[in-house]
JSON list of C-alpha atoms in Angstrom, two decimals:
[
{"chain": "U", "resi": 1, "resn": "UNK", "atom": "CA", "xyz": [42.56, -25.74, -15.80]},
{"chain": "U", "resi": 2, "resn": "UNK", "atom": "CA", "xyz": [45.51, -26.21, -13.67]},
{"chain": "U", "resi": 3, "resn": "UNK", "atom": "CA", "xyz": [45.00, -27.38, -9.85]},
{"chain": "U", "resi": 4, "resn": "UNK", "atom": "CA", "xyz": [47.42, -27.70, -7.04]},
{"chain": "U", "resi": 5, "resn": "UNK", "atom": "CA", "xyz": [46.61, -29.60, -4.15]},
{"chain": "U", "resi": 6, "resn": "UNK", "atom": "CA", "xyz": [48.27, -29.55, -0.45]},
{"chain": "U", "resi": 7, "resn": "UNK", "atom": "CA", "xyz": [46.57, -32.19, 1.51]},
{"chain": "U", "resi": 8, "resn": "UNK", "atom": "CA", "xyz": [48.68, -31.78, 4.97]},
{"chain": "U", "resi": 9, "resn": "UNK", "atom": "CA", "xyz": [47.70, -28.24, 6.46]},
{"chain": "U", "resi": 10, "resn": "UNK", "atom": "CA", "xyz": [50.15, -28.47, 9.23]},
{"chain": "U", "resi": 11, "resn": "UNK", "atom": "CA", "xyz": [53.25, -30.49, 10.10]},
{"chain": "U", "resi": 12, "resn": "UNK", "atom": "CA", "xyz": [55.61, -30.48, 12.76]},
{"chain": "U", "resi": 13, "resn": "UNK", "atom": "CA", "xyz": [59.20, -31.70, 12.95]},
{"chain": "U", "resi": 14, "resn": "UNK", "atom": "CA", "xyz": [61.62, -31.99, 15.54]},
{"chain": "U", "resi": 15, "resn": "UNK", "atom": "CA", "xyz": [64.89, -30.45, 15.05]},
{"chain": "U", "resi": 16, "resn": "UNK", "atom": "CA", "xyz": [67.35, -32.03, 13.13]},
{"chain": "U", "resi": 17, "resn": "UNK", "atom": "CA", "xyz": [64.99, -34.59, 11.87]},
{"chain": "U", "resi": 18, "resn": "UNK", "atom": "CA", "xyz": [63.31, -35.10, 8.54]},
{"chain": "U", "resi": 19, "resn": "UNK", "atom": "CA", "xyz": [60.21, -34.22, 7.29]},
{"chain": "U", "resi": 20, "resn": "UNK", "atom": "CA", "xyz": [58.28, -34.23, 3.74]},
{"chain": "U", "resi": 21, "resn": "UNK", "atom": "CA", "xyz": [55.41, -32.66, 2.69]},
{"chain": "U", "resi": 22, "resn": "UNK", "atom": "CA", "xyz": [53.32, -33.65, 0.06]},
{"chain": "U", "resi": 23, "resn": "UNK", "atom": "CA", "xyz": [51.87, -32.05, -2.99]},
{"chain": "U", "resi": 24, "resn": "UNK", "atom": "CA", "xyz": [49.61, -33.06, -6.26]},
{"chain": "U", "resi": 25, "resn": "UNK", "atom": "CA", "xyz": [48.79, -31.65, -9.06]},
{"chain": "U", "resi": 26, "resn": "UNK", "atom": "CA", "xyz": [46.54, -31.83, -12.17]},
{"chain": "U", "resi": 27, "resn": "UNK", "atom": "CA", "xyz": [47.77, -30.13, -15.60]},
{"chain": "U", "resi": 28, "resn": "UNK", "atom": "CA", "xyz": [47.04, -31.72, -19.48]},
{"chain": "U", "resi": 29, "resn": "UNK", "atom": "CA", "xyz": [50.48, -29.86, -20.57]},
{"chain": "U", "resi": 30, "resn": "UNK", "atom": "CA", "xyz": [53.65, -32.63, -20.72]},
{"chain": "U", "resi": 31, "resn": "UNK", "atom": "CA", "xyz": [55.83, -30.19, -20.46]},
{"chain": "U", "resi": 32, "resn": "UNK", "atom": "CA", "xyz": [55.52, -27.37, -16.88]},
{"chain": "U", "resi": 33, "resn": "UNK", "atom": "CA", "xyz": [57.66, -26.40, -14.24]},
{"chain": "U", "resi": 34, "resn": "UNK", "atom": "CA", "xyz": [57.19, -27.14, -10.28]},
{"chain": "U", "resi": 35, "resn": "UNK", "atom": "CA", "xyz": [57.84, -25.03, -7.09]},
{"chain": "U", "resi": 36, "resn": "UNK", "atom": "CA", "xyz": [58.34, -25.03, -3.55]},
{"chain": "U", "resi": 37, "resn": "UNK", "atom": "CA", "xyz": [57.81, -21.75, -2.28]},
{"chain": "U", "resi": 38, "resn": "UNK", "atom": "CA", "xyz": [58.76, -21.22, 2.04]},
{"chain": "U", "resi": 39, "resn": "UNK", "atom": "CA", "xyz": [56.59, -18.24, 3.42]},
{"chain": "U", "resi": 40, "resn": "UNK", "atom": "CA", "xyz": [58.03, -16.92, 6.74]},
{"chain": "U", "resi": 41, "resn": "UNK", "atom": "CA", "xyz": [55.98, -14.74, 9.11]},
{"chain": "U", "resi": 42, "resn": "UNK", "atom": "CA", "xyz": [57.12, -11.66, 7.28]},
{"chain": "U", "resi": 43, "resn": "UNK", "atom": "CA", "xyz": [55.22, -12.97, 4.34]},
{"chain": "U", "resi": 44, "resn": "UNK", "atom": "CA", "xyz": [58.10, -12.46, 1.70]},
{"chain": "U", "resi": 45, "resn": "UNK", "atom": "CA", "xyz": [58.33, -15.74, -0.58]},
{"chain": "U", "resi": 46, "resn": "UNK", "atom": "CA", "xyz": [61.09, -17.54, -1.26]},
{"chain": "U", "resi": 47, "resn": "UNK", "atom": "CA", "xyz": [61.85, -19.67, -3.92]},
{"chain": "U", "resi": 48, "resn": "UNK", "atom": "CA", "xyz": [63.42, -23.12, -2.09]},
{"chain": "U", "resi": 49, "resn": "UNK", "atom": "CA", "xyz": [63.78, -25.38, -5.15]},
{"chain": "U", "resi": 50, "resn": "UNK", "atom": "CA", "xyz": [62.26, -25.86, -8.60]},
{"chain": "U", "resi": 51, "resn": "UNK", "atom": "CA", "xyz": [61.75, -28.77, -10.68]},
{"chain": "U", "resi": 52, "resn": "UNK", "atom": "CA", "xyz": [61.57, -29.19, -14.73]},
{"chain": "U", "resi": 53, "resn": "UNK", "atom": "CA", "xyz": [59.11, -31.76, -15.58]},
{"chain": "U", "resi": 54, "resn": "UNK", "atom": "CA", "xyz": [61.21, -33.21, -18.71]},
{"chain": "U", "resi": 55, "resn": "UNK", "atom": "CA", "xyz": [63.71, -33.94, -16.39]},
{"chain": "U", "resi": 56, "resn": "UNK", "atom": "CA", "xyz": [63.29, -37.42, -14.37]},
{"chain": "U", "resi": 57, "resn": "UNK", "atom": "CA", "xyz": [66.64, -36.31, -11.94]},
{"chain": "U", "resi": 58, "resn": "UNK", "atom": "CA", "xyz": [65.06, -35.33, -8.84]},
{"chain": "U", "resi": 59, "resn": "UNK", "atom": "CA", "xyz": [66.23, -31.55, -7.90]},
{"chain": "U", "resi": 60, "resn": "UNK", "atom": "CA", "xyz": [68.42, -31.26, -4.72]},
{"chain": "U", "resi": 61, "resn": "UNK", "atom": "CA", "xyz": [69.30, -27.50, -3.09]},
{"chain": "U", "resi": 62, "resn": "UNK", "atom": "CA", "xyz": [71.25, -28.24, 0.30]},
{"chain": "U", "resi": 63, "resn": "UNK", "atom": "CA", "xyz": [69.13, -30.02, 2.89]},
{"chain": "U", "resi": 64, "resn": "UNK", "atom": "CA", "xyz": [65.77, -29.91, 0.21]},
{"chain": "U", "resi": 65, "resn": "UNK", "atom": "CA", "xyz": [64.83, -32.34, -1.78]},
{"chain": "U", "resi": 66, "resn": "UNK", "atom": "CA", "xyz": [62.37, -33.56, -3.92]},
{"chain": "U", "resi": 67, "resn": "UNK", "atom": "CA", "xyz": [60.49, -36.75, -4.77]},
{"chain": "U", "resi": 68, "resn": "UNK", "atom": "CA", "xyz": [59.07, -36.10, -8.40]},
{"chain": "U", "resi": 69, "resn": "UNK", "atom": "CA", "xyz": [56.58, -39.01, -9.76]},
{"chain": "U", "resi": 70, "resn": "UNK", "atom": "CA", "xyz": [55.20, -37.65, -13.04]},
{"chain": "U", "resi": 71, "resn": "UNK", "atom": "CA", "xyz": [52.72, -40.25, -13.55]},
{"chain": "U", "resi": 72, "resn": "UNK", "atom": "CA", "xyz": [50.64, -39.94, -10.11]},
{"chain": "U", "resi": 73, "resn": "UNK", "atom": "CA", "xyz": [51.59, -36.10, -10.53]},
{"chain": "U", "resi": 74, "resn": "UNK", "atom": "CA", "xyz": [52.97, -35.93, -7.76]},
{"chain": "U", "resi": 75, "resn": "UNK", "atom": "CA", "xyz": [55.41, -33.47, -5.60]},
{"chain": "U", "resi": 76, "resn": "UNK", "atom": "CA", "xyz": [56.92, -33.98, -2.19]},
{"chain": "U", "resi": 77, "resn": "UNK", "atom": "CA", "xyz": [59.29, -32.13, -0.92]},
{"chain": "U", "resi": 78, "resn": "UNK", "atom": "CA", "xyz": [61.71, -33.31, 2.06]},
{"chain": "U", "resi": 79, "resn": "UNK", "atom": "CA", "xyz": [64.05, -31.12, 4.49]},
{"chain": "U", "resi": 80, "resn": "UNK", "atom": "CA", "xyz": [66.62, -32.87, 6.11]},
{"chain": "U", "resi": 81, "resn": "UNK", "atom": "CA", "xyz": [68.39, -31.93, 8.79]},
{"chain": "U", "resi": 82, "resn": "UNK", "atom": "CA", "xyz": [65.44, -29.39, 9.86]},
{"chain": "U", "resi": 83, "resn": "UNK", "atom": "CA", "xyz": [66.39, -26.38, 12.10]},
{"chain": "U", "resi": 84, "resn": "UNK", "atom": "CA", "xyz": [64.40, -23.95, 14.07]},
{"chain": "U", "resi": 85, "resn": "UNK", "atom": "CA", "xyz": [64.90, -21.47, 10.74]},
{"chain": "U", "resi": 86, "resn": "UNK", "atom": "CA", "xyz": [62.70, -23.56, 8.25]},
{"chain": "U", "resi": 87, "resn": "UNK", "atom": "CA", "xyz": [59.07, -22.85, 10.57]},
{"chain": "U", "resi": 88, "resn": "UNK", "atom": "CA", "xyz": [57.03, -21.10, 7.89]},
{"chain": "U", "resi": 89, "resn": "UNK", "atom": "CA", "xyz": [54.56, -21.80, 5.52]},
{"chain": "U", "resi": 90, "resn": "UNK", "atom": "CA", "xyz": [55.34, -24.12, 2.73]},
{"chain": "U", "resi": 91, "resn": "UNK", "atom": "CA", "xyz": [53.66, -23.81, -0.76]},
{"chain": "U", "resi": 92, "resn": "UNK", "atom": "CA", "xyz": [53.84, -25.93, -3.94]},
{"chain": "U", "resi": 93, "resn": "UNK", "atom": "CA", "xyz": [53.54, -23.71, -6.94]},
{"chain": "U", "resi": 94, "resn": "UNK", "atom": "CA", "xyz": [52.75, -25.26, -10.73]},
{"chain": "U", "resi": 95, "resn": "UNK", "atom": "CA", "xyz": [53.86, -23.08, -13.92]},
{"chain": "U", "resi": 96, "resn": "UNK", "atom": "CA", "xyz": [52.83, -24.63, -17.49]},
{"chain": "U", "resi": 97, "resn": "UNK", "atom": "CA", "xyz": [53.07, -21.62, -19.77]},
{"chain": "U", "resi": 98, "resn": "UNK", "atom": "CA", "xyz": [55.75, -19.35, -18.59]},
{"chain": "U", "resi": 99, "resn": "UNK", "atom": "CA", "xyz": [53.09, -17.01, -17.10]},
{"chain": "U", "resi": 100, "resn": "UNK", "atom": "CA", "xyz": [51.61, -17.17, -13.62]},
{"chain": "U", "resi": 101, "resn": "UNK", "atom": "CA", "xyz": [51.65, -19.95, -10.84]},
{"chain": "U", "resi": 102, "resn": "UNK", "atom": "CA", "xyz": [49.17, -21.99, -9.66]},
{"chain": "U", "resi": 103, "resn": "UNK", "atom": "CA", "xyz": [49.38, -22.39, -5.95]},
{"chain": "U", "resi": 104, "resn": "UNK", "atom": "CA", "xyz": [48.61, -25.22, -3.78]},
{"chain": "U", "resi": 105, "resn": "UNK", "atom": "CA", "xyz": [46.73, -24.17, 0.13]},
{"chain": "U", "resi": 106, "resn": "UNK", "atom": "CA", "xyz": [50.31, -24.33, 1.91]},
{"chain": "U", "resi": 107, "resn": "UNK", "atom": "CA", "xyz": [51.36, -26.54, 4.93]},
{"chain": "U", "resi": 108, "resn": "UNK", "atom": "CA", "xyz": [52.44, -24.74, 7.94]},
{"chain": "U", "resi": 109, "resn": "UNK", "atom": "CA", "xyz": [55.76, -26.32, 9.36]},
{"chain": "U", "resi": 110, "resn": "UNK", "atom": "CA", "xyz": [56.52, -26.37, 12.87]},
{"chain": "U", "resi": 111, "resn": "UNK", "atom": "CA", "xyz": [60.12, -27.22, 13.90]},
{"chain": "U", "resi": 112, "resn": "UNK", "atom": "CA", "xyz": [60.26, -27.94, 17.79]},
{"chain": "U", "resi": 113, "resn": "UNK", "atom": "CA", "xyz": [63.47, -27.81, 19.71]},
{"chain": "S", "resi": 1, "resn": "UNK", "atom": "CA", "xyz": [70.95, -5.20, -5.43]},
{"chain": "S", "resi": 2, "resn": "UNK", "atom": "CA", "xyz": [66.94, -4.45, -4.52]},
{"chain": "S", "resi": 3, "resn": "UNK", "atom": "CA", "xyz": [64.28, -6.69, -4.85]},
{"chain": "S", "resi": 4, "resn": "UNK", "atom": "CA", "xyz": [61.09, -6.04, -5.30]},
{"chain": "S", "resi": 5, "resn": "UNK", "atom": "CA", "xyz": [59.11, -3.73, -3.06]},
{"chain": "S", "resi": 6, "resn": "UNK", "atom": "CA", "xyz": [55.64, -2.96, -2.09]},
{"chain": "S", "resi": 7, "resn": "UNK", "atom": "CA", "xyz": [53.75, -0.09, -0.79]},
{"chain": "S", "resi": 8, "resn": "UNK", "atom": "CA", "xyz": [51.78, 0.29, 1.78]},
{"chain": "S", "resi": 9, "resn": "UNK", "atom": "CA", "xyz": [52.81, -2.14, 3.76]},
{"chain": "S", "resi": 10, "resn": "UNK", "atom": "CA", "xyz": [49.45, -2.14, 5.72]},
{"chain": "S", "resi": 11, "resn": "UNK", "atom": "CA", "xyz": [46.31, -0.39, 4.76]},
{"chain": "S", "resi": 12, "resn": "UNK", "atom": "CA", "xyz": [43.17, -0.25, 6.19]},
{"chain": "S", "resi": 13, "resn": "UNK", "atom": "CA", "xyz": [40.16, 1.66, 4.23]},
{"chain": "S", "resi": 14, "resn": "UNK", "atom": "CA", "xyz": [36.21, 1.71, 5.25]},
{"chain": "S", "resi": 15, "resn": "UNK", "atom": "CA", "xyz": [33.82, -0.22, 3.13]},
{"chain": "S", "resi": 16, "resn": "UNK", "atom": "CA", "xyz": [33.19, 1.41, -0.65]},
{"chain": "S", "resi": 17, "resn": "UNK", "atom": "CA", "xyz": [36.49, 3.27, -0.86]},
{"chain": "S", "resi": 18, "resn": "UNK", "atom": "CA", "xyz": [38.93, 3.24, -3.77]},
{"chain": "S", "resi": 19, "resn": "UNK", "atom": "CA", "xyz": [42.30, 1.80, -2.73]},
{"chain": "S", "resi": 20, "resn": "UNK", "atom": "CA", "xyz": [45.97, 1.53, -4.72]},
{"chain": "S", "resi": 21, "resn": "UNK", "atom": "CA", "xyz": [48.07, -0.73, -4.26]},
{"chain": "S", "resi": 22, "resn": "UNK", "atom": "CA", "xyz": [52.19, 0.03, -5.38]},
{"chain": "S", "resi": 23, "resn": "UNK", "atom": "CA", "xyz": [54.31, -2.25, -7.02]},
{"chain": "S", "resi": 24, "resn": "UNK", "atom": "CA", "xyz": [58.14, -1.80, -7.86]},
{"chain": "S", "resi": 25, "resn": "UNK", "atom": "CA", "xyz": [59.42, -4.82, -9.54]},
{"chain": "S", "resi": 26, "resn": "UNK", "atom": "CA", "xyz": [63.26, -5.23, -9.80]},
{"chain": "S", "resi": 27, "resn": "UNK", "atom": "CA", "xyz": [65.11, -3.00, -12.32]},
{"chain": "S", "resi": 28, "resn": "UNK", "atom": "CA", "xyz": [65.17, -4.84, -15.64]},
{"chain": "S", "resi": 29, "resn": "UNK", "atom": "CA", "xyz": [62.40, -7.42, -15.12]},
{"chain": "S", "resi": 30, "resn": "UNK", "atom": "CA", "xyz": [59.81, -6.96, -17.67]},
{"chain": "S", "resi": 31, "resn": "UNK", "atom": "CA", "xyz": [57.52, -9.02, -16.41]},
{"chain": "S", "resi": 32, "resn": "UNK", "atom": "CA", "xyz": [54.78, -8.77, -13.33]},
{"chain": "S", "resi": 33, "resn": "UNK", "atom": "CA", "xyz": [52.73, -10.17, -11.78]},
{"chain": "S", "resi": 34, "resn": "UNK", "atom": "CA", "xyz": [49.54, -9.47, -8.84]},
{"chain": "S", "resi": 35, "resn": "UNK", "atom": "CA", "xyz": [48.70, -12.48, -6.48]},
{"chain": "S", "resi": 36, "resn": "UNK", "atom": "CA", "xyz": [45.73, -11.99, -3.54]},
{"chain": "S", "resi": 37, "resn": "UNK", "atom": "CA", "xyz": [46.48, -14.30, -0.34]},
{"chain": "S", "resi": 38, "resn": "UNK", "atom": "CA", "xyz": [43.75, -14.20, 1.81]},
{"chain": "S", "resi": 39, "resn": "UNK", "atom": "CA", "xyz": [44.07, -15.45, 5.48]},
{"chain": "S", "resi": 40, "resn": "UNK", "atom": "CA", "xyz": [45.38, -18.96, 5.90]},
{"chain": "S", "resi": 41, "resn": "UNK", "atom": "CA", "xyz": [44.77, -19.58, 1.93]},
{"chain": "S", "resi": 42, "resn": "UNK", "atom": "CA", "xyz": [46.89, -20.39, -1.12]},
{"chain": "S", "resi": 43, "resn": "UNK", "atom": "CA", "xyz": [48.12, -17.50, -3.59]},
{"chain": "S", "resi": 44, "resn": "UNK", "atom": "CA", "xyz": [45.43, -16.63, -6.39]},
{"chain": "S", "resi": 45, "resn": "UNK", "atom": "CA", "xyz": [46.52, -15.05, -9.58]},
{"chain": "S", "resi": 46, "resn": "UNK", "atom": "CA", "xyz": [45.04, -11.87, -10.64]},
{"chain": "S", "resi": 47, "resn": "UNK", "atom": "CA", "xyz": [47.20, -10.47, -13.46]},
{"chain": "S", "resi": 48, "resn": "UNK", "atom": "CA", "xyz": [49.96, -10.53, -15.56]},
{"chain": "S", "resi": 49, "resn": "UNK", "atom": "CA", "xyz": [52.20, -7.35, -17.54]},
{"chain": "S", "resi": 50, "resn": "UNK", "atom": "CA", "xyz": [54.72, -7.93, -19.90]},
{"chain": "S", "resi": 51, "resn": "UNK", "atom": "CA", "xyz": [55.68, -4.59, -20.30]},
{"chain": "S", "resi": 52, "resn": "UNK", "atom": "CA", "xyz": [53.35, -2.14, -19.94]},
{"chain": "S", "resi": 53, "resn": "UNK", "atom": "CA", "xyz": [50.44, -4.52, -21.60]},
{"chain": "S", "resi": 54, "resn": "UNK", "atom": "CA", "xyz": [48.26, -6.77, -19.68]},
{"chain": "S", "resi": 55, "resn": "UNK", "atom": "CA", "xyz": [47.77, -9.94, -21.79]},
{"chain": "S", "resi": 56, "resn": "UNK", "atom": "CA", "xyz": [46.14, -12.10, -18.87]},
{"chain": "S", "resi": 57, "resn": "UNK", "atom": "CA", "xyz": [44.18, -10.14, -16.98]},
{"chain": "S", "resi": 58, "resn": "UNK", "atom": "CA", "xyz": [41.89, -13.47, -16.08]},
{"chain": "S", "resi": 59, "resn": "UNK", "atom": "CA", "xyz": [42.30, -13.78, -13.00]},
{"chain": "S", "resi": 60, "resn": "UNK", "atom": "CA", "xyz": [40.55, -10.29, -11.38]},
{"chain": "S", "resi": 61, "resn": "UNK", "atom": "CA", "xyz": [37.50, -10.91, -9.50]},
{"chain": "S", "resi": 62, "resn": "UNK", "atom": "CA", "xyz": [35.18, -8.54, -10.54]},
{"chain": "S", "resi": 63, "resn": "UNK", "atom": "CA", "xyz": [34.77, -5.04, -12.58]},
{"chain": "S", "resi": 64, "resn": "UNK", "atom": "CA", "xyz": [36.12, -3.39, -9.46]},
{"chain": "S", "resi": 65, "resn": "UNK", "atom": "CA", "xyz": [39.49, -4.34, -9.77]},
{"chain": "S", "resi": 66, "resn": "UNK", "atom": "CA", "xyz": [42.06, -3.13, -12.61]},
{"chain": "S", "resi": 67, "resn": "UNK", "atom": "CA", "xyz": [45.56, -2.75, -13.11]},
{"chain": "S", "resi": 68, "resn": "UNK", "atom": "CA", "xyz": [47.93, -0.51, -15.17]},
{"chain": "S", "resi": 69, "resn": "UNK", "atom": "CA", "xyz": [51.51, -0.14, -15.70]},
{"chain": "S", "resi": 70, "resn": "UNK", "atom": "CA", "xyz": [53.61, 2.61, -16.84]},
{"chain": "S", "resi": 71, "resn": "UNK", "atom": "CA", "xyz": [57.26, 3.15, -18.30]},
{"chain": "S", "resi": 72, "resn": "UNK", "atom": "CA", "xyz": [57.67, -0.75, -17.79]},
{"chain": "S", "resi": 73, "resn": "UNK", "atom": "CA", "xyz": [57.98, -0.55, -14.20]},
{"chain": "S", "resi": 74, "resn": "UNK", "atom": "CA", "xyz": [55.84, 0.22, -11.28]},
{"chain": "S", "resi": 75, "resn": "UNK", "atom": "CA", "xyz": [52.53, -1.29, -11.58]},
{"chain": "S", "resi": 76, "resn": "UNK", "atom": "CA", "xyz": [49.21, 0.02, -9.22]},
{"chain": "S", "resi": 77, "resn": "UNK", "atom": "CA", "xyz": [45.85, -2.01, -8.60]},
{"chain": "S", "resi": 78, "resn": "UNK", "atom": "CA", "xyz": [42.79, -0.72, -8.07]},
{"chain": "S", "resi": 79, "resn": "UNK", "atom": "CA", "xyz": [40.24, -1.72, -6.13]},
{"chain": "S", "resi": 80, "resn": "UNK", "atom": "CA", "xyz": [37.15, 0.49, -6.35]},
{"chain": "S", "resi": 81, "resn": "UNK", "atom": "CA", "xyz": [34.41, 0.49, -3.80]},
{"chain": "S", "resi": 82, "resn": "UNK", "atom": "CA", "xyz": [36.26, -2.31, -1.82]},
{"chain": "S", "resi": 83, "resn": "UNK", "atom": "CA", "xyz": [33.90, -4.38, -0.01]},
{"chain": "S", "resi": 84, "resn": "UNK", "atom": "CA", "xyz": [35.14, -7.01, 2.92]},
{"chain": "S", "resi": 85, "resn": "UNK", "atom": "CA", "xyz": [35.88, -9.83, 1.13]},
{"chain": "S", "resi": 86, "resn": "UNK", "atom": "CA", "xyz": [38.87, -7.81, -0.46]},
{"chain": "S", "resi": 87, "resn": "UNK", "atom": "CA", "xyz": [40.63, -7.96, 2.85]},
{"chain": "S", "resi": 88, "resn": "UNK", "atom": "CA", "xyz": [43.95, -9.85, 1.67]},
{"chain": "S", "resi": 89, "resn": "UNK", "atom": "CA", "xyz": [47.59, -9.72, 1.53]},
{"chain": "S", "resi": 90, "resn": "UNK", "atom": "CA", "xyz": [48.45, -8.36, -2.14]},
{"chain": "S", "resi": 91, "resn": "UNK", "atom": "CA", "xyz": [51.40, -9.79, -3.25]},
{"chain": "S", "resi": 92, "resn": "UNK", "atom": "CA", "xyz": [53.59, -8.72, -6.57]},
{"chain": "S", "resi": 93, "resn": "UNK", "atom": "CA", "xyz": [55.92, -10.53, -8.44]},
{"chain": "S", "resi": 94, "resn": "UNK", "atom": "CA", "xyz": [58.89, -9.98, -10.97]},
{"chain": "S", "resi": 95, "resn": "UNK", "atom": "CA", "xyz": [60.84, -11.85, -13.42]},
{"chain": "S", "resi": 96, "resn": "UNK", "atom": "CA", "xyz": [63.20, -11.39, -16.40]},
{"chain": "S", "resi": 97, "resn": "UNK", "atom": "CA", "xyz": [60.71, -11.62, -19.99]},
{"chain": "S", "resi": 98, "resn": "UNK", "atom": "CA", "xyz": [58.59, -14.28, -20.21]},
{"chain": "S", "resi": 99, "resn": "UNK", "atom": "CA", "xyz": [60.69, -16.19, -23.88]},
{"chain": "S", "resi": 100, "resn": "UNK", "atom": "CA", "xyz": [58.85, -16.59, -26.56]},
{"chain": "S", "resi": 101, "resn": "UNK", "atom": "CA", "xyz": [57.21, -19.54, -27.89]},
{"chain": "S", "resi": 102, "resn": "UNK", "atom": "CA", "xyz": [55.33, -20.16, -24.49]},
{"chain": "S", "resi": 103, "resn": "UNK", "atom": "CA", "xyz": [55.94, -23.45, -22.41]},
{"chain": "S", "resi": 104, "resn": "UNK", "atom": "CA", "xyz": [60.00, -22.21, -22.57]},
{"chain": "S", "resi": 105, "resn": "UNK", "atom": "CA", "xyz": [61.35, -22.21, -19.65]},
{"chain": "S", "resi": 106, "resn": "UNK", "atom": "CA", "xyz": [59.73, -19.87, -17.12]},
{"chain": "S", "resi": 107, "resn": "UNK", "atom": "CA", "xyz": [61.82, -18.15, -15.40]},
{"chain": "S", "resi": 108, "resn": "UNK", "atom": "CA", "xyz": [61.80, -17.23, -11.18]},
{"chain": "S", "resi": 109, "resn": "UNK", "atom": "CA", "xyz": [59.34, -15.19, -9.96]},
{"chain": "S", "resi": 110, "resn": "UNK", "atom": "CA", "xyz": [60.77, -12.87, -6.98]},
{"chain": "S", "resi": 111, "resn": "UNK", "atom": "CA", "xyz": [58.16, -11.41, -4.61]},
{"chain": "S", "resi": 112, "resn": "UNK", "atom": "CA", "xyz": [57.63, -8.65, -2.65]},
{"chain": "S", "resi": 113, "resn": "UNK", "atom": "CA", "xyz": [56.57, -8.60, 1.20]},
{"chain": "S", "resi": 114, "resn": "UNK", "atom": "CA", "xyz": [52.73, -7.80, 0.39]},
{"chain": "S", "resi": 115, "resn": "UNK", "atom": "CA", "xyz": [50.40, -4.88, 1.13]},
{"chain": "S", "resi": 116, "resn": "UNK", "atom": "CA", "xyz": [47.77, -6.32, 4.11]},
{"chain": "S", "resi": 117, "resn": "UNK", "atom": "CA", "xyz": [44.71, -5.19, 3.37]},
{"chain": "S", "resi": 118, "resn": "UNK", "atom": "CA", "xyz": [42.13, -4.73, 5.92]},
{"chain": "S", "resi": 119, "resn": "UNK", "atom": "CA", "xyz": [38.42, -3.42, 4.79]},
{"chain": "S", "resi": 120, "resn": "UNK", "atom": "CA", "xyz": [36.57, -2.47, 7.68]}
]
């Protein structure tokens, strides 16, 4: 079994500063797939960035990033630059076999002005 | 052009009624997928169609729950004599086929906005 693990149930970040959340994850495939998933109040999820685990580049999209370390399985993702826009609920998502996700608990982000 | 939509957007239903749940996925995406959210948690996988066959249907809680799919498209769940605990946001998912062997690359998932569910 595949597990998903969010450890920071709420952050907060001031605006136009940085911020990471954190993720791990357990899986005995080498080869899966790894997702951060933003969940705004109107509950419609968004794909922010995705990351292949064969590849060691880690995946950039705009002000996201993440910090991939394959051998302590582990996920972070960082905003940059964060704006009043990114609040929401933040969840890391783990696909090994091209079927569903695994979801980690979430992390609620709150950006203050 | 649209994504994928969900109906009702809210529903509330007494204790040991039959609800369904609506699922359009986007036009051309053969594959589907159910997630339950309840409040403050993580997504949970229910089910998975590629077409109109269910070949991971591990993840429904109990007896009471079941799935179909028709023409490749919309999907409904079931939930038979709903009890409390079934209060949740449903949410559905769509993506292009699933490629054959498995462990290819998956391909995105695109959600709908949920049905809330509220069992009284």
């Amino acid at each position: 079994a595949q597990t998903v693990t969010q450890s920071q149930p709420e952050m907060s970040v001031q605006e136009a500063e940085t911020v990471t959340l954190s993720c791990t994850y357990d899986t005995s495939e080498s080869d899966y797939y790894l997702f951060w998933y933003k969940q705004p109040p109107s509950r419609q999820m968004i794909l922010v960035i995705r990351q292949e685990a064969y590849k060691q580049q880690n995946a950039t999209e705009n002000r996201f990033s993440v910090n991939f370390q394959k051998a302590a399985k582990s996920f972070s993702l960082k905003i940059s630059d964060s704006q009043l826009g990114d609040a929401a609920m933040y969840f890391c998502a783990l696909n090994n076999a091209g079927n569903m996700l695994t979801f980690g608990g979430g992390t609620r982000l709150m950006v203050k002005p | 052009g649209a994504g994928v939509s969900q109906s009702p957007s809210n529903k509330v239903t007494e204790k040991g009624k039959d609800v369904e749940l609506r699922c359009d996925p986007i036009s051309g995406h053969t594959a589907l997928y159910w997630y339950r959210q309840s409040l403050g948690q993580g997504l949970e996988f229910l089910i998975y169609f590629q077409g109109n066959s269910a070949p991971d249907k591990s993840g429904l809680p109990s007896d009471r729950f079941s799935a179909e799919r028709t023409g490749g498209s919309v999907s409904t769940l079931t939930i038979q004599r709903t009890q409390q605990e079934d209060s949740a946001v449903y949410l559905c998912a769509s993506s292009l086929p699933v490629p054959q062997p498995q462990g290819a690359h998956p391909d995105e998932q695109y959600f709908g906005p949920g049905t809330r569910l509220t069992v009284t």
